[in-house]
PDB file of C-alpha atoms in Angstrom:
ATOM      1  CA  UNK S 274      -0.081  -0.056   0.084  1.00  0.00           C
ATOM      2  CA  UNK S 275       2.799   2.328   0.697  1.00  0.00           C
ATOM      3  CA  UNK S 276       4.310   1.714  -2.707  1.00  0.00           C
ATOM      4  CA  UNK S 277       1.176   3.308  -4.482  1.00  0.00           C
ATOM      5  CA  UNK S 278       1.296   6.336  -2.088  1.00  0.00           C
ATOM      6  CA  UNK S 279       4.956   6.911  -3.053  1.00  0.00           C
ATOM      7  CA  UNK S 280       4.105   6.382  -6.728  1.00  0.00           C
ATOM      8  CA  UNK S 281       1.405   9.091  -6.372  1.00  0.00           C
ATOM      9  CA  UNK S 282       3.739  11.320  -4.461  1.00  0.00           C
ATOM     10  CA  UNK S 283       6.516  10.936  -7.187  1.00  0.00           C
ATOM     11  CA  UNK S 284       3.931  11.906 -10.006  1.00  0.00           C
ATOM     12  CA  UNK S 285       2.761  14.901  -7.999  1.00  0.00           C
ATOM     13  CA  UNK S 286       6.381  16.144  -7.794  1.00  0.00           C
ATOM     14  CA  UNK S 287       6.996  15.536 -11.257  1.00  0.00           C
ATOM     15  CA  UNK S 288       3.998  17.286 -12.421  1.00  0.00           C
ATOM     16  CA  UNK S 289       5.131  20.444 -10.179  1.00  0.00           C
ATOM     17  CA  UNK S 290       8.443  20.376 -11.860  1.00  0.00           C
ATOM     18  CA  UNK S 291       7.000  20.165 -15.408  1.00  0.00           C
ATOM     19  CA  UNK S 292       4.645  23.341 -14.333  1.00  0.00           C
ATOM     20  CA  UNK S 293       7.787  25.210 -13.656  1.00  0.00           C
ATOM     21  CA  UNK S 294       9.832  23.993 -16.651  1.00  0.00           C
ATOM     22  CA  UNK S 295       7.455  24.639 -19.419  1.00  0.00           C
ATOM     23  CA  UNK S 296       7.294  28.399 -19.039  1.00  0.00           C
ATOM     24  CA  UNK S 297      10.944  28.532 -18.736  1.00  0.00           C
ATOM     25  CA  UNK S 298      11.383  26.618 -22.062  1.00  0.00           C
ATOM     26  CA  UNK S 299       8.531  28.771 -23.625  1.00  0.00           C
ATOM     27  CA  UNK S 300      10.598  32.108 -22.699  1.00  0.00           C
ATOM     28  CA  UNK S 301      13.898  30.477 -23.913  1.00  0.00           C
ATOM     29  CA  UNK S 302      12.242  29.699 -27.197  1.00  0.00           C
ATOM     30  CA  UNK S 303      10.858  33.274 -27.587  1.00  0.00           C
ATOM     31  CA  UNK S 304      14.042  34.742 -26.791  1.00  0.00           C
ATOM     32  CA  UNK S 305      16.001  32.647 -29.226  1.00  0.00           C
ATOM     33  CA  UNK S 306      13.390  33.519 -31.888  1.00  0.00           C
ATOM     34  CA  UNK S 307      13.677  37.257 -31.090  1.00  0.00           C
ATOM     35  CA  UNK S 308      17.588  36.944 -31.681  1.00  0.00           C
ATOM     36  CA  UNK S 309      16.903  35.263 -35.005  1.00  0.00           C
ATOM     37  CA  UNK S 310      14.768  38.037 -36.072  1.00  0.00           C
ATOM     38  CA  UNK S 311      16.923  40.858 -34.808  1.00  0.00           C
ATOM     39  CA  UNK S 312      18.279  43.518 -37.235  1.00  0.00           C
ATOM     40  CA  UNK S 313      21.895  42.707 -38.085  1.00  0.00           C
ATOM     41  CA  UNK S 314      22.917  45.973 -39.814  1.00  0.00           C
ATOM     42  CA  UNK S 315      24.399  48.768 -37.484  1.00  0.00           C
ATOM     43  CA  UNK S 316      22.841  51.948 -37.091  1.00  0.00           C
ATOM     44  CA  UNK S 317      24.915  55.128 -37.025  1.00  0.00           C
ATOM     45  CA  UNK S 318      23.774  58.628 -36.613  1.00  0.00           C
ATOM     46  CA  UNK S 319      25.536  62.049 -36.432  1.00  0.00           C
ATOM     47  CA  UNK S 320      23.554  64.999 -35.489  1.00  0.00           C
ATOM     48  CA  UNK S 321      25.149  68.590 -34.021  1.00  0.00           C
ATOM     49  CA  UNK S 322      22.753  71.044 -32.587  1.00  0.00           C
ATOM     50  CA  UNK S 323      19.894  69.433 -33.940  1.00  0.00           C
ATOM     51  CA  UNK S 324      16.460  69.230 -31.895  1.00  0.00           C
ATOM     52  CA  UNK S 325      15.765  65.365 -30.643  1.00  0.00           C
ATOM     53  CA  UNK S 326      12.318  65.752 -32.486  1.00  0.00           C
ATOM     54  CA  UNK S 327      14.190  66.000 -35.629  1.00  0.00           C
ATOM     55  CA  UNK S 328      16.444  63.297 -35.135  1.00  0.00           C
ATOM     56  CA  UNK S 329      14.055  60.795 -33.858  1.00  0.00           C
ATOM     57  CA  UNK S 330      11.818  61.701 -37.212  1.00  0.00           C
TER      58      UNK S 330
END
């Protein structure tokens, strides 16, 4: 009888671990996909005595 109870406890622990690991894996995959789609060309800008509004446009 104790074996069945221990087995249920082990399954519950595994389910809790899985509940924590799934979001971590999803976040990791999301971050990796963001890196793949990131812009690869560098952007440079030179502006002297120019209002920020003009530079941002």
